[in-house]
mmCIF file of C-alpha atoms in Angstrom:
data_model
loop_
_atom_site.group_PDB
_atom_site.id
_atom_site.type_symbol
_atom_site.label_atom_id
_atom_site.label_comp_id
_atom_site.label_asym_id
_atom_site.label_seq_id
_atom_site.Cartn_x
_atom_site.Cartn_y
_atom_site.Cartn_z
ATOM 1 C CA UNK V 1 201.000 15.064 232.862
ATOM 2 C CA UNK V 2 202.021 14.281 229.334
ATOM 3 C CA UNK V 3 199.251 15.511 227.155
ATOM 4 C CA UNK V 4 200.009 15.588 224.082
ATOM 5 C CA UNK V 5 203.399 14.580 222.353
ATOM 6 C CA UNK V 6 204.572 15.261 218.809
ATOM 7 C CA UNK V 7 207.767 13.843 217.318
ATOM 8 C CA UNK V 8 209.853 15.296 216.099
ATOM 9 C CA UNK V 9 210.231 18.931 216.550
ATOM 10 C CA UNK V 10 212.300 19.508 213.593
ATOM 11 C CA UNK V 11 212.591 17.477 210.494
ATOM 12 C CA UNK V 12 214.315 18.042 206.868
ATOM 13 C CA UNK V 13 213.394 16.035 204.035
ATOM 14 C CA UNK V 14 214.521 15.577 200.622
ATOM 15 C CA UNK V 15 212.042 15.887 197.261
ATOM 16 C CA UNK V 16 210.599 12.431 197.466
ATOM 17 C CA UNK V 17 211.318 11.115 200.981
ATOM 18 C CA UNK V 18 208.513 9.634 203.373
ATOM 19 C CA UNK V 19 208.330 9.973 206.985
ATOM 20 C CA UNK V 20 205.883 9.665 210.026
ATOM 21 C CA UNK V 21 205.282 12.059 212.385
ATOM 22 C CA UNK V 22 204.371 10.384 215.979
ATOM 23 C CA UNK V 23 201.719 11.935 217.658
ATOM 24 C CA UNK V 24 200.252 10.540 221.083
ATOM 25 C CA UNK V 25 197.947 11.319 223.994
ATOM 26 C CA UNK V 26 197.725 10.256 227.396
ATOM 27 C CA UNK V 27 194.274 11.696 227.793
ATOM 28 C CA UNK V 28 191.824 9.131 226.802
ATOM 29 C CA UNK V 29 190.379 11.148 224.026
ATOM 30 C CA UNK V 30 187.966 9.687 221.445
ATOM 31 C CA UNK V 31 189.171 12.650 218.960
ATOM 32 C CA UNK V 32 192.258 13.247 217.258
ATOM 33 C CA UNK V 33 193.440 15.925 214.038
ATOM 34 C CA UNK V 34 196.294 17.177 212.597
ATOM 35 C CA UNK V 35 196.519 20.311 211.551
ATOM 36 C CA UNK V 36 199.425 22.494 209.311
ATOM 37 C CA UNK V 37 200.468 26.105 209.705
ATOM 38 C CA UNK V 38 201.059 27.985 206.621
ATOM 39 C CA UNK V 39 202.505 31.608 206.555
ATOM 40 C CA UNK V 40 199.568 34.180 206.021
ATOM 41 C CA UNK V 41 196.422 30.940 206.678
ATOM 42 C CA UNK V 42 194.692 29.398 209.402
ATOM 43 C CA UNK V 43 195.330 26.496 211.033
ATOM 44 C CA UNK V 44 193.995 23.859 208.261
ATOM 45 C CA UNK V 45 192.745 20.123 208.901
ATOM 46 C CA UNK V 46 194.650 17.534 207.008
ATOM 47 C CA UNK V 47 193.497 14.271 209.032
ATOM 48 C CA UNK V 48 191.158 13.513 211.789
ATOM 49 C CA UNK V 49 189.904 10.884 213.709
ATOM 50 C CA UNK V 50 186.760 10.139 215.920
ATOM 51 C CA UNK V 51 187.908 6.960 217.614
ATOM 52 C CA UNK V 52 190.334 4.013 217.210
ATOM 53 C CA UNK V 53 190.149 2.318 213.383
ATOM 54 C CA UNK V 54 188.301 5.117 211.806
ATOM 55 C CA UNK V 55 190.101 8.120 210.004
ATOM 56 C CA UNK V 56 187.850 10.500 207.371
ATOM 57 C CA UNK V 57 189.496 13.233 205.098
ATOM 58 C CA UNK V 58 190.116 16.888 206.441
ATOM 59 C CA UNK V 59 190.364 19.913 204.204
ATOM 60 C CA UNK V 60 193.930 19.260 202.897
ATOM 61 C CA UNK V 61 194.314 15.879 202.515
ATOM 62 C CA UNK V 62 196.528 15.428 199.648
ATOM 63 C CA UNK V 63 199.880 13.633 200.313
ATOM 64 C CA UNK V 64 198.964 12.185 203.618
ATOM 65 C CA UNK V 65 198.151 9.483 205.405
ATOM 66 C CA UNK V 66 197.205 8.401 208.869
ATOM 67 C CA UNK V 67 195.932 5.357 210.885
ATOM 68 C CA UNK V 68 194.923 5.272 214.400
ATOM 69 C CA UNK V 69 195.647 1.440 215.631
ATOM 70 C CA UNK V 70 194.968 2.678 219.332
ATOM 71 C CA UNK V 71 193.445 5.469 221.065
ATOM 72 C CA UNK V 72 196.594 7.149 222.237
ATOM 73 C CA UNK V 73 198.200 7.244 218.811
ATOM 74 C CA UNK V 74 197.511 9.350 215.626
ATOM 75 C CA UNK V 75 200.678 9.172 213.450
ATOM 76 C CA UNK V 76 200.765 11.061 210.109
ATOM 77 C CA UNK V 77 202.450 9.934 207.108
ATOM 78 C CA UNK V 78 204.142 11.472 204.310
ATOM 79 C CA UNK V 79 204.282 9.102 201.565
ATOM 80 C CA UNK V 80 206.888 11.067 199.274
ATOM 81 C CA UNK V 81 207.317 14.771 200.507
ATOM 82 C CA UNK V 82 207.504 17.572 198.328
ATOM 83 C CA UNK V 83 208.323 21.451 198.477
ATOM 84 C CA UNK V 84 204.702 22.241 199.359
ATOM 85 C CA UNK V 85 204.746 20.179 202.330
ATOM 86 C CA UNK V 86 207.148 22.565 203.898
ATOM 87 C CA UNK V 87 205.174 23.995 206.971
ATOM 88 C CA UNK V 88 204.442 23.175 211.229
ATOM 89 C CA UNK V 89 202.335 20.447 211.893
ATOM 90 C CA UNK V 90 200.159 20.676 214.646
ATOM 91 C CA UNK V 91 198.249 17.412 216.185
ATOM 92 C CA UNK V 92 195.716 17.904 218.750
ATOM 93 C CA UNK V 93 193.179 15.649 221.147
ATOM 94 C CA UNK V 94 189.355 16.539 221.770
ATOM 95 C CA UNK V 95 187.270 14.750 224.230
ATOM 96 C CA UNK V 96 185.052 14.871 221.593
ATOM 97 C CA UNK V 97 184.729 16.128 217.343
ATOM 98 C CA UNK V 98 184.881 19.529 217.758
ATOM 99 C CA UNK V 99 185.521 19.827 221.206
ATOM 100 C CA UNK V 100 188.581 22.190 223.083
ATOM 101 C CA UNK V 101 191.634 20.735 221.084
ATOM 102 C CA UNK V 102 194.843 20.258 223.079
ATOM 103 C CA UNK V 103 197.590 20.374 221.064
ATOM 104 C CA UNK V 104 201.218 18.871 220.721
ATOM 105 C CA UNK V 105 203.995 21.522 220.563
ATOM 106 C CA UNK V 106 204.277 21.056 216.752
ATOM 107 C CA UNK V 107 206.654 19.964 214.184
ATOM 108 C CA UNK V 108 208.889 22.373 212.141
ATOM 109 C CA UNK V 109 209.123 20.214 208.484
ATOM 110 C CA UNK V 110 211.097 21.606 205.647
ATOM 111 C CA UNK V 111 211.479 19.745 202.418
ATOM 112 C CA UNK V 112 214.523 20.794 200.307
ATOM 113 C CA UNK K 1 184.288 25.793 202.472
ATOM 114 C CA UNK K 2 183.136 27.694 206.003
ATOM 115 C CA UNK K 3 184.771 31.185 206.370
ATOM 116 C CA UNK K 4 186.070 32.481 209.711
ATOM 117 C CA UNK K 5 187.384 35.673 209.397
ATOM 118 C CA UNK K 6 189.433 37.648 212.308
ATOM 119 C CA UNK K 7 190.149 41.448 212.532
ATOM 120 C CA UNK K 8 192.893 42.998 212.521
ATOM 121 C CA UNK K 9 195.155 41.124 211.655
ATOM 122 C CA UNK K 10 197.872 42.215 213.827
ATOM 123 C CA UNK K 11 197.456 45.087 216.972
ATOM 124 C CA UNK K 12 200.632 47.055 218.407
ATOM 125 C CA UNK K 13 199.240 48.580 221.687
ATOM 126 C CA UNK K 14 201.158 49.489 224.963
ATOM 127 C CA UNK K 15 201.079 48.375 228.325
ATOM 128 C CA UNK K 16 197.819 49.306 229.993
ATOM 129 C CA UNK K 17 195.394 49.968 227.001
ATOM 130 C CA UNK K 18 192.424 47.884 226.271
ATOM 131 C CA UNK K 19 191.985 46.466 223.314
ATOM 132 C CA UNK K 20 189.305 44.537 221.258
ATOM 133 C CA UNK K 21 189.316 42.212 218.426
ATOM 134 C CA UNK K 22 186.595 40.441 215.873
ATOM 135 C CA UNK K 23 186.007 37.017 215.204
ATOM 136 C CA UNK K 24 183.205 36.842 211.743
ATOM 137 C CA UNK K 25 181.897 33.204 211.296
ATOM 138 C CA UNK K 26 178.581 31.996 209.414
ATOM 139 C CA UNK K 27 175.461 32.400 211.743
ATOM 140 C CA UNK K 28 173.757 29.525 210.281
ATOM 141 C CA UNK K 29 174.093 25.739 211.830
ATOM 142 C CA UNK K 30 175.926 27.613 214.507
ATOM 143 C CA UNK K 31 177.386 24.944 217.286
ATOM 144 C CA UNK K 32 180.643 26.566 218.807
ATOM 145 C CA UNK K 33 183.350 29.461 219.065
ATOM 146 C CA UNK K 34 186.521 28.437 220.351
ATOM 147 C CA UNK K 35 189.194 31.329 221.121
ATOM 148 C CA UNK K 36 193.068 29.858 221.805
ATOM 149 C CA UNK K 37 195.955 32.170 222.638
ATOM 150 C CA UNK K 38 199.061 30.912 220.781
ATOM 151 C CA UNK K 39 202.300 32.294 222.206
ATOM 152 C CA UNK K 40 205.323 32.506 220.086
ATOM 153 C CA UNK K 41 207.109 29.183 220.077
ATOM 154 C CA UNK K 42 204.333 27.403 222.410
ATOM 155 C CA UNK K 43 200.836 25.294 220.983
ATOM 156 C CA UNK K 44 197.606 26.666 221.287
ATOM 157 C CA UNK K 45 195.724 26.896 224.058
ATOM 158 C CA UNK K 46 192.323 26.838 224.737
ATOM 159 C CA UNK K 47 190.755 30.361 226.438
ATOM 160 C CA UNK K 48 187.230 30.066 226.104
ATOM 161 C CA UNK K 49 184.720 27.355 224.146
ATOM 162 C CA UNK K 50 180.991 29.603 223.966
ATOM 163 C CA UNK K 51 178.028 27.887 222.580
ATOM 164 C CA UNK K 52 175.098 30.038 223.249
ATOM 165 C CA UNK K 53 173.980 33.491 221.947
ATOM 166 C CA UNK K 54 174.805 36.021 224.229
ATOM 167 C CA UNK K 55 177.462 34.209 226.080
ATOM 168 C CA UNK K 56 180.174 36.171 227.838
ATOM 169 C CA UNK K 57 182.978 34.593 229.429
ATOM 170 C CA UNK K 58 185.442 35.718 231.581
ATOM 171 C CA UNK K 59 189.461 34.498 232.745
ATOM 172 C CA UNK K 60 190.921 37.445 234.091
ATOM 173 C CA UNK K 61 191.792 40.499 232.289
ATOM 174 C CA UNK K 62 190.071 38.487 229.357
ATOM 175 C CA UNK K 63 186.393 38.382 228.266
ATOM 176 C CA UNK K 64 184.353 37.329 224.890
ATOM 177 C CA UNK K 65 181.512 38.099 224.027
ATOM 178 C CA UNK K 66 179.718 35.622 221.335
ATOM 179 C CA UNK K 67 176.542 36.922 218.889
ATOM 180 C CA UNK K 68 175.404 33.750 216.795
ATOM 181 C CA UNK K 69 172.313 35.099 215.110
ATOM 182 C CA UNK K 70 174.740 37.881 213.011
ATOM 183 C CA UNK K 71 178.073 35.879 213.577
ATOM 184 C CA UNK K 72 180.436 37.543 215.421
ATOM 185 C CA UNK K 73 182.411 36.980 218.478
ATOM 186 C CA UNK K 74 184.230 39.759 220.614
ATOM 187 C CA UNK K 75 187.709 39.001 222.626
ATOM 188 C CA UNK K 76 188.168 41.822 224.998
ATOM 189 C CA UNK K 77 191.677 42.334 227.034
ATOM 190 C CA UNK K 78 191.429 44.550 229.549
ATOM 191 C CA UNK K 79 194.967 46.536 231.055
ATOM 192 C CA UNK K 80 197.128 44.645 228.508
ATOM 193 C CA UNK K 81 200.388 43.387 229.759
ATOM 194 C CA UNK K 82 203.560 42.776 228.151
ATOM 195 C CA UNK K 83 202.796 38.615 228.274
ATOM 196 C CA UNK K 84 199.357 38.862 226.673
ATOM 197 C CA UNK K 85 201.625 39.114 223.261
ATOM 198 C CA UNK K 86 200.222 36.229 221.190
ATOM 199 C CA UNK K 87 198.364 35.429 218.530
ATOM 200 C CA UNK K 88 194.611 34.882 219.243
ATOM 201 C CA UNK K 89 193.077 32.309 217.246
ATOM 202 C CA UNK K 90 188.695 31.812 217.141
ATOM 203 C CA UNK K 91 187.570 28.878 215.908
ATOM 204 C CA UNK K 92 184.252 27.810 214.594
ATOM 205 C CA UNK K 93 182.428 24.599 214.781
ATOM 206 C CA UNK K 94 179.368 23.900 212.534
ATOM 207 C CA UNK K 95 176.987 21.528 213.859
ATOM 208 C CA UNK K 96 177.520 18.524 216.646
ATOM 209 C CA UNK K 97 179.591 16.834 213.908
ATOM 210 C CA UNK K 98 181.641 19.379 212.802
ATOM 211 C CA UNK K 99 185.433 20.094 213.047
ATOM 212 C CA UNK K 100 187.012 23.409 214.303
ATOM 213 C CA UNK K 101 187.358 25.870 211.286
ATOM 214 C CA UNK K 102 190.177 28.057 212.654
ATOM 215 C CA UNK K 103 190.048 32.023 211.690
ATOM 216 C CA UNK K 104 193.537 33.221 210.541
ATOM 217 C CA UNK K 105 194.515 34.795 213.799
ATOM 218 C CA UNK K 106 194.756 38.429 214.946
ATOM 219 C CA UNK K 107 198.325 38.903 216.226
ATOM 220 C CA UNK K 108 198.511 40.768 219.500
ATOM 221 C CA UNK K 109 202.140 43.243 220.639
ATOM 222 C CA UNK K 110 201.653 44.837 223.692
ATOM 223 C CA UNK K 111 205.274 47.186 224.368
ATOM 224 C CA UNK K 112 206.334 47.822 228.073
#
């Protein structure tokens, strides 16, 4: 009973690098997110997604991308990481947009 | 952008008190208040997901309470216990096509 399943747990990056983070679910949910985890805020949307082959903008956007090919998989892209991308990512699975979220265990990103 | 606000921010309270906390969110195009219970090094998880006014729900030692027409939501832990430390999180969703809005957390201690 998977649910869902972030990659990696830990990542350092240098000033300029790009990397995916892998997210999947084994639930058969229409609704995927990501999220980050900033010292002192919320948990804040970067990406979502309502169904396979259609993505739409969260609330911090900005230096990310994402595609979602298939229904299990959500993976987030950095296209060329900076200092202010250090932070925990957090992607999650709904049933449905706005739904309970079930979330991955999160990845620890630091970019030096 | 919607504001979810949660009070306190953090709670230090020994085994076997109650305690209460807030959850502030706007009462208009009300659709849903999610609470999660983060522990430390784990993902969110899901406690309760209310959607009418006057809803109270119940797991436990743990209750809400949810008022949508002045927009508030009350998580109640009754007898705390040394593993209810975590960080509560409420969520708001605005509308049937909204995302979560997460609330910044209130930060729970509970010493033996």
């Amino acid at each position: 009973n998977a649910g869902v399943t972030q990659t990696p747990k830990f990542q350092v990056l240098k000033t300029g690098q790009s990397m995916t983070l892998q997210c999947a679910q084994d639930m058969n949910h229409e609704y995927m997110s990501w999220y980050r985890q900033d010292p002192g805020m919320g948990l804040r949307l970067i990406h979502y997604s309502v169904g396979a082959g259609i993505t739409d903008q969260g609330e911090v956007p900005n230096g990310y991308n994402v595609s979602r090919s298939t229904t299990e998989d959500f993976p987030l892209r950095l296209l060329s990481a900076a200092p202010s991308q250090t932070s925990v990512y957090f992607c999650a699975s709904s049933p449905r947009q706005g739904s309970e979220a079930f979330f991955g265990q999160g990845t620890r990103l630091t970019v030096v | 952008i919607l504001n979810v606000e949660q009070s306190p921010q953090s709670l230090h309270v020994q085994e076997g008190d109650s305690t209460n906390f807030t959850c502030s969110f706007p009462s208009s195009n009300f659709y849903a208040l999610h609470w999660y219970r983060w522990e430390t090094a784990k993902s969110p998880e899901a406690l309760f997901v209310m959607t009418l006014n006057g809803d109270e729900k119940k797991k436990g030692r743990i209750s809400a309470t949810l008022n949508t027409k002045e927009g508030y939501s009350y998580l109640y832990i009754k007898g705390s216990q040394p593993e209810d430390s975590a960080t509560y999180l409420c969520a708001f969703r605005e509308g049937s096509q909204g995302n979560l809005i997460f609330g910044k957390g209130t930060k729970l201690s509970v010493k033996p």
